[in-house]
Tab-separated table of C-alpha atoms in Angstrom:
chain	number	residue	atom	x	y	z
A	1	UNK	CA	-49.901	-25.393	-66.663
A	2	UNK	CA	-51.112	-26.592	-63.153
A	3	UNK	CA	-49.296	-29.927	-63.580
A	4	UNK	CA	-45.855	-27.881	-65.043
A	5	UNK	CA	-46.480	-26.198	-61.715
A	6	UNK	CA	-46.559	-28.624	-59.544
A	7	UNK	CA	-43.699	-30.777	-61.092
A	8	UNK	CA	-41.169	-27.559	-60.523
A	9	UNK	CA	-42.565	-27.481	-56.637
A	10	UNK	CA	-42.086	-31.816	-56.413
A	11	UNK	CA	-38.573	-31.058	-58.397
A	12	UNK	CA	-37.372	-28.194	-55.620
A	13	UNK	CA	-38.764	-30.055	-52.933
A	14	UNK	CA	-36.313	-33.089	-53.704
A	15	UNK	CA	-33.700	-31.250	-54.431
A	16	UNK	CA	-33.796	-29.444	-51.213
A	17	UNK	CA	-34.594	-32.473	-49.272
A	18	UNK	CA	-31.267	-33.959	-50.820
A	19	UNK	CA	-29.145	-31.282	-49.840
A	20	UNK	CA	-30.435	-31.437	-46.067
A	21	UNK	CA	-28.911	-33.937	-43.729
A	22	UNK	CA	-30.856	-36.301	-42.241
A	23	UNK	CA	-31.428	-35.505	-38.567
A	24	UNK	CA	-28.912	-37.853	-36.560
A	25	UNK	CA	-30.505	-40.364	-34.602
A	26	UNK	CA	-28.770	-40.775	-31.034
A	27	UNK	CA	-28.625	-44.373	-29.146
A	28	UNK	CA	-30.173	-44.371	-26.200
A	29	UNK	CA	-27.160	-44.545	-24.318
A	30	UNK	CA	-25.118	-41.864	-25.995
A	31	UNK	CA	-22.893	-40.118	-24.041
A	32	UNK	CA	-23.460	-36.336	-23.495
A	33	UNK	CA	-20.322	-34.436	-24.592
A	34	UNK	CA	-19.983	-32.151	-21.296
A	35	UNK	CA	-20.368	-36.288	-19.785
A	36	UNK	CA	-17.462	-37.071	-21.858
A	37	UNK	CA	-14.655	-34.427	-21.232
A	38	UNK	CA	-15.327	-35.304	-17.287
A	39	UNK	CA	-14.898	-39.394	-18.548
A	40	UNK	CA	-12.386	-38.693	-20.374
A	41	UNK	CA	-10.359	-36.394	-17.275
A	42	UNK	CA	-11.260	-39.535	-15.418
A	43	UNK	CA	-9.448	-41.745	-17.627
A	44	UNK	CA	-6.226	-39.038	-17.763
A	45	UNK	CA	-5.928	-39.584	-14.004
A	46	UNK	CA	-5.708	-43.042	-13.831
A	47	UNK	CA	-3.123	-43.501	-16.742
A	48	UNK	CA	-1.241	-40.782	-14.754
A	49	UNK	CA	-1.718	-42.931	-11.430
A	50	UNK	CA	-0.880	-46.178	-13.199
A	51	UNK	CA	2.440	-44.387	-14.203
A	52	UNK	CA	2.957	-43.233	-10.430
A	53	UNK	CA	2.642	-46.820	-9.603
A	54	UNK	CA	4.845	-48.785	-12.603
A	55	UNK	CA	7.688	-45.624	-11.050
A	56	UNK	CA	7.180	-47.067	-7.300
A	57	UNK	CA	8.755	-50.554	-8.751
A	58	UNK	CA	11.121	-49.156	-11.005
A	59	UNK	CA	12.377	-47.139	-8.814
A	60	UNK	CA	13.167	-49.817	-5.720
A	61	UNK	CA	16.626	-50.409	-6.528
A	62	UNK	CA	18.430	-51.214	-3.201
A	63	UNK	CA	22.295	-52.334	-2.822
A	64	UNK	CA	21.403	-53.819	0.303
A	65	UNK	CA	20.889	-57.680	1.409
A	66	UNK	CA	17.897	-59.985	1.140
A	67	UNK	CA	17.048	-61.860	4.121
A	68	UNK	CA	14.874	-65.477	3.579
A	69	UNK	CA	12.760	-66.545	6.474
A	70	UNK	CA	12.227	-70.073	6.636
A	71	UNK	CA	8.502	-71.731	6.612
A	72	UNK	CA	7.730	-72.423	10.447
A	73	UNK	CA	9.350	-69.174	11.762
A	74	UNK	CA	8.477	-68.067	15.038
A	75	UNK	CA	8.929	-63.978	15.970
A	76	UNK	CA	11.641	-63.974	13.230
A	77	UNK	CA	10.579	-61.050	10.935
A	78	UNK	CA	11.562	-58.517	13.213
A	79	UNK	CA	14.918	-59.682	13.459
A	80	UNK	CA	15.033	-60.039	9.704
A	81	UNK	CA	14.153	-56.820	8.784
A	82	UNK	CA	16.641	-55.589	10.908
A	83	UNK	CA	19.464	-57.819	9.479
A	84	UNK	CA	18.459	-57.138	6.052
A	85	UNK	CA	18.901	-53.205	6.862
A	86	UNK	CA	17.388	-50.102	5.057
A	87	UNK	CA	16.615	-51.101	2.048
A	88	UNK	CA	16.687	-54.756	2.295
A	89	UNK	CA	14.093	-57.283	1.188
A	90	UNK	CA	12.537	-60.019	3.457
A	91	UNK	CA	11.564	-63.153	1.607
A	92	UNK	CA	8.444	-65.065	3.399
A	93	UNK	CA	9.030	-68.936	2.546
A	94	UNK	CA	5.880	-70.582	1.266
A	95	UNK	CA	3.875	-71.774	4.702
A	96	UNK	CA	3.146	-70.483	8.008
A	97	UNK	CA	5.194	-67.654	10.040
A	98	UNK	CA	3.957	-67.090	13.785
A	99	UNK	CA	4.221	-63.573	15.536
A	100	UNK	CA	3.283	-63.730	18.785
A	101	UNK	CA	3.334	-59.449	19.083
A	102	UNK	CA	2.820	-56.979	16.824
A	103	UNK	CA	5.660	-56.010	14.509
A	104	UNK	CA	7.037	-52.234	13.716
A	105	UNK	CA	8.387	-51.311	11.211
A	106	UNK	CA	10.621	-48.163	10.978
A	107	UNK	CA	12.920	-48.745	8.180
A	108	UNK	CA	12.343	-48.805	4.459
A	109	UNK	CA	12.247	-52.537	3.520
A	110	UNK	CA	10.444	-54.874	1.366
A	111	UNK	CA	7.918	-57.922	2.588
A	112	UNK	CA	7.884	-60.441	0.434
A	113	UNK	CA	5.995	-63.267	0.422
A	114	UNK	CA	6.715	-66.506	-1.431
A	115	UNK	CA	2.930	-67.738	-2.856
A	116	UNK	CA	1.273	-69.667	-0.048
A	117	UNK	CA	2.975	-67.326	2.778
A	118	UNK	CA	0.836	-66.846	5.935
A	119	UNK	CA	2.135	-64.125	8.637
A	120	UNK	CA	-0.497	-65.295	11.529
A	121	UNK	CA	-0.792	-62.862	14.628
A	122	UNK	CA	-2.515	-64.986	17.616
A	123	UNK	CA	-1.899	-62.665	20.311
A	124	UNK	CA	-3.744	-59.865	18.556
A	125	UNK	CA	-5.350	-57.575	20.321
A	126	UNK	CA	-9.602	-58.521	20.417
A	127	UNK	CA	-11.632	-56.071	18.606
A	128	UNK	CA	-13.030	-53.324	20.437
A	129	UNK	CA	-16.099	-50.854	20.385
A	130	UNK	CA	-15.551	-47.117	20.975
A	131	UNK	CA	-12.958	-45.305	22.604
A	132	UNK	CA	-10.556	-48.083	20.792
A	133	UNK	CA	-6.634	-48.294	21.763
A	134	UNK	CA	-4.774	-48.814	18.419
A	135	UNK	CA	-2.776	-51.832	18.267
A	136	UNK	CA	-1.324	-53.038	14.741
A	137	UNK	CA	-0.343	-56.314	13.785
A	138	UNK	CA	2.265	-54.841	11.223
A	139	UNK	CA	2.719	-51.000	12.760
A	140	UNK	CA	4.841	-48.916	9.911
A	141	UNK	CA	5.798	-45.712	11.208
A	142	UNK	CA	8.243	-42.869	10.913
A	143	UNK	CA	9.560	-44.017	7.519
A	144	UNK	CA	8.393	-44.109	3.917
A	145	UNK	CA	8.336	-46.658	0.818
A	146	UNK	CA	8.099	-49.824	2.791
A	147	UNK	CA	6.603	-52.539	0.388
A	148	UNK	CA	4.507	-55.123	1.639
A	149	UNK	CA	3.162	-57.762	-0.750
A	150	UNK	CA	2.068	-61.444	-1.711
A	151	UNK	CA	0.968	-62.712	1.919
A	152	UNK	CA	-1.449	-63.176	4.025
A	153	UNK	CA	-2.199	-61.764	7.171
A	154	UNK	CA	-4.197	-63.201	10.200
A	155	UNK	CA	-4.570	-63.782	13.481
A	156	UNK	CA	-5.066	-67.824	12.557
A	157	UNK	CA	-7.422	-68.869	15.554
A	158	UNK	CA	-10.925	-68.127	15.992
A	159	UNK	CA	-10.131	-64.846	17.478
A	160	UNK	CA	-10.601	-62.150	15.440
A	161	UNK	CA	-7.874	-58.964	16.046
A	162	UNK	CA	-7.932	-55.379	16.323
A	163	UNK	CA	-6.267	-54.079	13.012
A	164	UNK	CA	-3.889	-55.273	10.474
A	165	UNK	CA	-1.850	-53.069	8.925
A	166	UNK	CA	-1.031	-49.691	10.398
A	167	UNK	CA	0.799	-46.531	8.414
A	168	UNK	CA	1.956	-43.768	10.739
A	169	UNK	CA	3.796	-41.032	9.248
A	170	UNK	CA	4.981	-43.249	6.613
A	171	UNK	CA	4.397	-41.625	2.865
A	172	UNK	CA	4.909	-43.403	0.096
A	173	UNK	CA	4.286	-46.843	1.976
A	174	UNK	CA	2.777	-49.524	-0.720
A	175	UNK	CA	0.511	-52.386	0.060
A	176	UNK	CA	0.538	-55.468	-2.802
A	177	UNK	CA	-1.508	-58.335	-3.136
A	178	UNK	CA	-1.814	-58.676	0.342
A	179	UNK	CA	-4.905	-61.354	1.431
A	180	UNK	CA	-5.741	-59.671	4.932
A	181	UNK	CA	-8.589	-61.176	6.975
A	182	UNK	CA	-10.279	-61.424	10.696
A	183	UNK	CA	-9.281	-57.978	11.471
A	184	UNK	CA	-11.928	-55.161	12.907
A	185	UNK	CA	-9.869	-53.039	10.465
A	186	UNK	CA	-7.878	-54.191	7.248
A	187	UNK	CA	-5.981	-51.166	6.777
A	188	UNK	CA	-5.661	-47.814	8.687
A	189	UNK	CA	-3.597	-44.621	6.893
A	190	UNK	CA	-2.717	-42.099	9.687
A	191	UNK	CA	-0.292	-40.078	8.328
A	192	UNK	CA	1.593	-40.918	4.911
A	193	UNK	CA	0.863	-38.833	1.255
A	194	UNK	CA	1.375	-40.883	-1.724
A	195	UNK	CA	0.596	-44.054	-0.377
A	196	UNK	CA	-0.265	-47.318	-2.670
A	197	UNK	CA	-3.288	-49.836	-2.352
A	198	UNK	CA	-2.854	-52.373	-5.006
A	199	UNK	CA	-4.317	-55.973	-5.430
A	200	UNK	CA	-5.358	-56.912	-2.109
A	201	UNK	CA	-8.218	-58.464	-0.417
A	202	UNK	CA	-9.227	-57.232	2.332
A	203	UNK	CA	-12.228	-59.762	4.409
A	204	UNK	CA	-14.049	-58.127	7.946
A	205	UNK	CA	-15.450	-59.629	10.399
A	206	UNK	CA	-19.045	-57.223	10.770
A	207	UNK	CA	-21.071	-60.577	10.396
A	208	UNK	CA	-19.798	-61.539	14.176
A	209	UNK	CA	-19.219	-57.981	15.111
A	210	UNK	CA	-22.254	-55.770	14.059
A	211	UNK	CA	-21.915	-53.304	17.159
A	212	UNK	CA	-18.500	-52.244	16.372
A	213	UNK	CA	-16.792	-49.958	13.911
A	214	UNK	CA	-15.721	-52.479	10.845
A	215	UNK	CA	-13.948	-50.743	8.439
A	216	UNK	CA	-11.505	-52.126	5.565
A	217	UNK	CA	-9.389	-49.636	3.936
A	218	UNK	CA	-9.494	-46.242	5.987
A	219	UNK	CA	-7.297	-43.203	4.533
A	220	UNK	CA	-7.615	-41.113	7.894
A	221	UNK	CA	-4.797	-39.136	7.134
A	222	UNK	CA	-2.928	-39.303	3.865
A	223	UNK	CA	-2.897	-37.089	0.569
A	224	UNK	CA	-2.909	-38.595	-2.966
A	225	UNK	CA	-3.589	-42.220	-2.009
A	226	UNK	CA	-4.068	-44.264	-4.603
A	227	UNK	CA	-6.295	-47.425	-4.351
A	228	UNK	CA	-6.539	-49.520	-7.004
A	229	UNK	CA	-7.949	-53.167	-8.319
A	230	UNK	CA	-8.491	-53.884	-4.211
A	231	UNK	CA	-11.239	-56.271	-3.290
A	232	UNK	CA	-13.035	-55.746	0.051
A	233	UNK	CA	-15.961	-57.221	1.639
A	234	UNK	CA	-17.175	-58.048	5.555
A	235	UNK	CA	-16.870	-54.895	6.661
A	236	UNK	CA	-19.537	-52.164	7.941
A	237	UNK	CA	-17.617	-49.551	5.362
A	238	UNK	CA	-15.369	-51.138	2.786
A	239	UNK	CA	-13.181	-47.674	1.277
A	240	UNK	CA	-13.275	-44.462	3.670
A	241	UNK	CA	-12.417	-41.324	2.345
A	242	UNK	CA	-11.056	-39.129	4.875
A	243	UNK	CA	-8.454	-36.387	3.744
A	244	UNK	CA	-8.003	-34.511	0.250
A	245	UNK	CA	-7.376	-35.763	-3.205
A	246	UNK	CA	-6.610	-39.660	-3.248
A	247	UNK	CA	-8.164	-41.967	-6.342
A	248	UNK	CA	-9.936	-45.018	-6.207
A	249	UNK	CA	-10.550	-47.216	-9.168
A	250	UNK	CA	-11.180	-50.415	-10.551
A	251	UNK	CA	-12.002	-51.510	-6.515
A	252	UNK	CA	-14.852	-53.852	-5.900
A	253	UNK	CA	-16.844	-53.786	-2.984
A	254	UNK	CA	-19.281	-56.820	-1.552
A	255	UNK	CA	-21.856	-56.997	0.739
A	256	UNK	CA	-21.163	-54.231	3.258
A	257	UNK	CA	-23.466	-51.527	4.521
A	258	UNK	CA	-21.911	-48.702	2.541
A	259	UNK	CA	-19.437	-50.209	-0.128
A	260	UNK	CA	-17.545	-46.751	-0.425
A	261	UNK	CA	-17.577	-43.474	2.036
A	262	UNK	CA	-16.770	-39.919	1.318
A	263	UNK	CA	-16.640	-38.735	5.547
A	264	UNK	CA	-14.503	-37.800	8.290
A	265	UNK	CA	-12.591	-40.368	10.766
A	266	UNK	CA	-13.969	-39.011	14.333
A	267	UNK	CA	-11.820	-39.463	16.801
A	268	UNK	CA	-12.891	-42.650	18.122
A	269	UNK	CA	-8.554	-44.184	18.223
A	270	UNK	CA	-5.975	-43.356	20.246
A	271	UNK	CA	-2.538	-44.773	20.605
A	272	UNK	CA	-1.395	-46.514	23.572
A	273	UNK	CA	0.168	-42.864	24.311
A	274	UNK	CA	-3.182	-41.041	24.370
A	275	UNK	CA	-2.419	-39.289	20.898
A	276	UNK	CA	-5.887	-39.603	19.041
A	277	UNK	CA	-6.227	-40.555	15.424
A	278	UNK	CA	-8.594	-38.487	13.448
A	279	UNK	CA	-9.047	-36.808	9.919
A	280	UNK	CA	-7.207	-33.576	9.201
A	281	UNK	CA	-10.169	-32.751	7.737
A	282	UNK	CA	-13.468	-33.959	5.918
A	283	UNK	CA	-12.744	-35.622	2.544
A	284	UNK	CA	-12.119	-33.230	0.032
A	285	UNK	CA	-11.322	-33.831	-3.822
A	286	UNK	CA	-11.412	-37.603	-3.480
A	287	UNK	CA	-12.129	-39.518	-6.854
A	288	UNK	CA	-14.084	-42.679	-7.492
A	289	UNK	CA	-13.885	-43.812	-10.748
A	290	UNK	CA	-14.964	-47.383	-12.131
A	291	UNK	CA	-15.781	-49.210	-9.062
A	292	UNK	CA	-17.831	-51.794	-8.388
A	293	UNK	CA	-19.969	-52.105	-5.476
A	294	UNK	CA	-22.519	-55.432	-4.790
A	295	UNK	CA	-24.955	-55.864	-2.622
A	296	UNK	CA	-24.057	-52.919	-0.040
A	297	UNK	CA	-27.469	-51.088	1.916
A	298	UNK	CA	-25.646	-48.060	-0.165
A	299	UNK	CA	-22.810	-48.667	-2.926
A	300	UNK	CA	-21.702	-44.964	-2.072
A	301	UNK	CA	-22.384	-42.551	0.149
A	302	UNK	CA	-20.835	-38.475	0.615
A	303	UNK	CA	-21.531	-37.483	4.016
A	304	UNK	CA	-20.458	-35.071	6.819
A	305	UNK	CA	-18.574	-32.095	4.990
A	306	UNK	CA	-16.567	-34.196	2.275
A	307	UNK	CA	-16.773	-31.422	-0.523
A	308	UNK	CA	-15.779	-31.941	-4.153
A	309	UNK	CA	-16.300	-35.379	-4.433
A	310	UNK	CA	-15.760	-37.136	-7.781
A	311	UNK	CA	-17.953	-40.107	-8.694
A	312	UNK	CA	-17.390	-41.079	-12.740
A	313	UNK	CA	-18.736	-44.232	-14.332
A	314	UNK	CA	-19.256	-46.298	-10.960
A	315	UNK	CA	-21.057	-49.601	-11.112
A	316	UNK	CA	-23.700	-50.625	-8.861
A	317	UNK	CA	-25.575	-53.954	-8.192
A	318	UNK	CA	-28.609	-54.830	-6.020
A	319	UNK	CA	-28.005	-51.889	-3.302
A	320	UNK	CA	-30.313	-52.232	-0.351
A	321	UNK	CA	-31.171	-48.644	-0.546
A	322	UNK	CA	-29.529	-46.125	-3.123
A	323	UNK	CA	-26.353	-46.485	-6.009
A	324	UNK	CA	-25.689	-43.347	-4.940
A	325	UNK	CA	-26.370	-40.674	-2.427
A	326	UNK	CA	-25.074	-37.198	-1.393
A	327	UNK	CA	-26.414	-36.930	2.117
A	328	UNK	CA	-27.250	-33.366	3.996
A	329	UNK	CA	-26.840	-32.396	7.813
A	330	UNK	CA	-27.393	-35.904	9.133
A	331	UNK	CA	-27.811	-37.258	12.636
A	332	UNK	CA	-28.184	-40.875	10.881
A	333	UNK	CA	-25.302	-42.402	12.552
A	334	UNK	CA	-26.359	-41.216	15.884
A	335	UNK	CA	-24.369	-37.532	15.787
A	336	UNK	CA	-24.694	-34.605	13.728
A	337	UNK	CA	-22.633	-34.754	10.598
A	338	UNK	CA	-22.333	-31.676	8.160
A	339	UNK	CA	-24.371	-31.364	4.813
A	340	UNK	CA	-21.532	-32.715	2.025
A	341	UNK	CA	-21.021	-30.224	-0.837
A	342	UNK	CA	-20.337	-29.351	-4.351
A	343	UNK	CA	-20.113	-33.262	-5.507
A	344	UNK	CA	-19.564	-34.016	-9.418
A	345	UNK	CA	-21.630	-37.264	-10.231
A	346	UNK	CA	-21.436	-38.872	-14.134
A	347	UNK	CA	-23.777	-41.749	-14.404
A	348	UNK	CA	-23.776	-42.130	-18.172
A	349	UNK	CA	-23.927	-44.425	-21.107
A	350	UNK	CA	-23.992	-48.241	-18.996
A	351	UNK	CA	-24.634	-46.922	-15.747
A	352	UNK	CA	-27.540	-44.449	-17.227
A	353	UNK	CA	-30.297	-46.136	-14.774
A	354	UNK	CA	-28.728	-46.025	-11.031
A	355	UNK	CA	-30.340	-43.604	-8.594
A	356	UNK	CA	-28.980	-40.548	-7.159
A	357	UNK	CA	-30.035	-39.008	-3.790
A	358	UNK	CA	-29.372	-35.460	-4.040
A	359	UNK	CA	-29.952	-33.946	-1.065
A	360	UNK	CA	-28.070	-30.591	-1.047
A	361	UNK	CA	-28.803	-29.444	-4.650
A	362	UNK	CA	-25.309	-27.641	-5.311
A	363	UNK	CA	-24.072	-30.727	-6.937
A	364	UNK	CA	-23.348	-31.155	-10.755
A	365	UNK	CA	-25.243	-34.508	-11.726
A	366	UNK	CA	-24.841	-35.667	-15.284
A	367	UNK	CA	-27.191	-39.215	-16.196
A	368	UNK	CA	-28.609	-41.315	-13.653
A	369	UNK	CA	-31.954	-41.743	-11.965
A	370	UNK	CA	-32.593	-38.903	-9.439
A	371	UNK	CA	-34.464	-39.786	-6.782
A	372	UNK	CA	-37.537	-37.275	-5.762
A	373	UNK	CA	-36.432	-36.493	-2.119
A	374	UNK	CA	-40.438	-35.118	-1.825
A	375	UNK	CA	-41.551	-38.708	-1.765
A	376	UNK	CA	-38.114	-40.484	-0.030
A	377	UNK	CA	-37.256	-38.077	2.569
A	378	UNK	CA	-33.690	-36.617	2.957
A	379	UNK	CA	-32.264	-37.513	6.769
């Protein structure tokens, strides 16, 4: 009777084991679903940006002439963007093309260099600490959808020069495969929304000028910038977020003290008129997503009132001090900067093991390491 007994107990013990699932076992880096729906808004973006940019290209249909510039020009780009009218295309022949001032350009047009073209810019302006007069190699201003791509640009002497390219009040300007090097600053947005950033490299000069304000690709002022597959490195900040709402993605970032910057511009430029460049306001809404930053003292940093701040899936190698970090009130670049706010961090999956500085606490931060600010002090 005892053994009867305990056969119906084994017998209803199997069967309910049977009908009960087996707990599932999740791999260690399994993505949290509240992770995912943020990933996967992420992705949503960039397909919609990708489809932004494919329309730029599409769209450039233009009735008037192309203009070819012969290898060995000298000051002859000015005069063939103005022969080639709004709406015209400049070809760059393979080789050399010497300006010996800056250019401006105030008409929609298309650059075009021919593989192999160099636009060289010996007279540039030196690079110069703070206050610094702006002075643009290639000045666009008071126009929108100029297309520059598929040359170089430098000042091709030992002299390094001031900046490189220049928007003013120029939306929808685009910047292609562009190799831009030995300028203080690769790229400087002051005024344009909807503005492109595609393919280029972009090489400072911080290693010979440590003192001064090195920056690659600076969105001062500009809404909905979008920067993509751009590779940067030699510069004190290599992507500065100033402004609301542009996306960066699929950039990589080398051997700078902060690969990519969530701040404000200061006004630290002028124009030759007095009129000061500076943010509209800290950056707000700005997305990083997919980046990779290498060997940087930070990979990226959210500083001085940039609120809402995206960071989704960013990669990371060898940072001198932190993958990431969301700074506080700072006086850490020698005046006071605002605590940064309300960032959204997802660090999940691959990138499970980078370290986060929180040091406001109103963030949402999904994976990573955090960093305990009790033992490495917030400043």
């Amino acid at each position: 009777m005892r053994y009867l007994k305990f056969l119906s107990v084994f017998f209803l013990g199997s069967v309910i084991s049977a009908c009960t699932p087996e707990p599932e076992i999740q791999p260690e880096n399994a993505i949290p679903v509240d992770a995912q729906q943020h990933i996967q808004q992420a992705e949503q973006e960039i397909a919609e940006a990708e489809v932004e940019v494919a329309a730029f290209e599409s769209d450039w249909i233009s009735p008037r002439m192309t203009v070819t510039v012969p290898a060995g020009s000298v000051d002859a780009l000015a005069d063939a963007i103005a022969e080639a009218g709004p709406g015209g295309t400049v070809i760059l022949e393979t080789g050399e093309h010497v300006e010996s001032a800056p250019v401006v350009i105030e008409q929609r047009v298309k650059i075009e260099g021919e593989d192999g073209a160099l636009l060289l810019f010996p007279n540039a302006l030196e690079p110069q600490g703070i206050p610094m007069e702006v002075e643009a190699s290639l000045h666009i201003r008071n126009t929108s959808r100029v297309w520059l791509k598929n040359f170089g640009l430098l000042t091709g002497i030992d002299q390094a020069g001031r900046i490189g390219v220049q928007i003013q009040n120029a939306p929808r300007t685009r910047l292609e495969s562009l190799h831009i090097t030995s300028f203080q600053y690769g790229v400087l947005l002051d005024g344009g929304n909807r503005c492109q950033f595609i393919d280029n490299t972009l090489v400072g000069i911080y290693a010979d000028y440590p003192n001064i304000a090195n920056w690659g690709l600076t969105n001062s002022t500009g809404q909905r910038s979008i920067m993509m597959r751009n590779t940067i490195s030699g510069f004190a900040v290599g992507v500065f977020f100033s402004d609301r709402n542009s996306l960066a993605f699929s950039n990589t970032l080398i051997g700078m003290d902060i690969g990519m910057l969530w701040c404000t511009v200061a006004p630290w430029q002028a124009y030759p008129d007095g009129t000061v460049i500076a943010a509209a306001e800290p950056a707000r809404g700005c997305r990083a997503y997919n980046n990779l930053a290498v060997a940087n003292l930070w990979s990226y940093l959210v500083i001085d009132g940039a609120r809402s701040s995206v960071l989704i899936q960013n990669e990371s190698v060898e940072p001198v001090l932190y993958d990431i970090e969301l700074a506080p009130a700072s006086e850490r670049f020698g005046f006071p900067t605002p605590t940064s706010t309300n960032s959204l961090v997802i660090s999940v999956g691959n990138y499970i093991d980078y370290s986060i500085k929180d040091c406001t606490g109103d963030n949402t931060i999904i994976g990573g390491v955090l960093v305990d600010t009790d033992v490495d002090i917030c400043f």
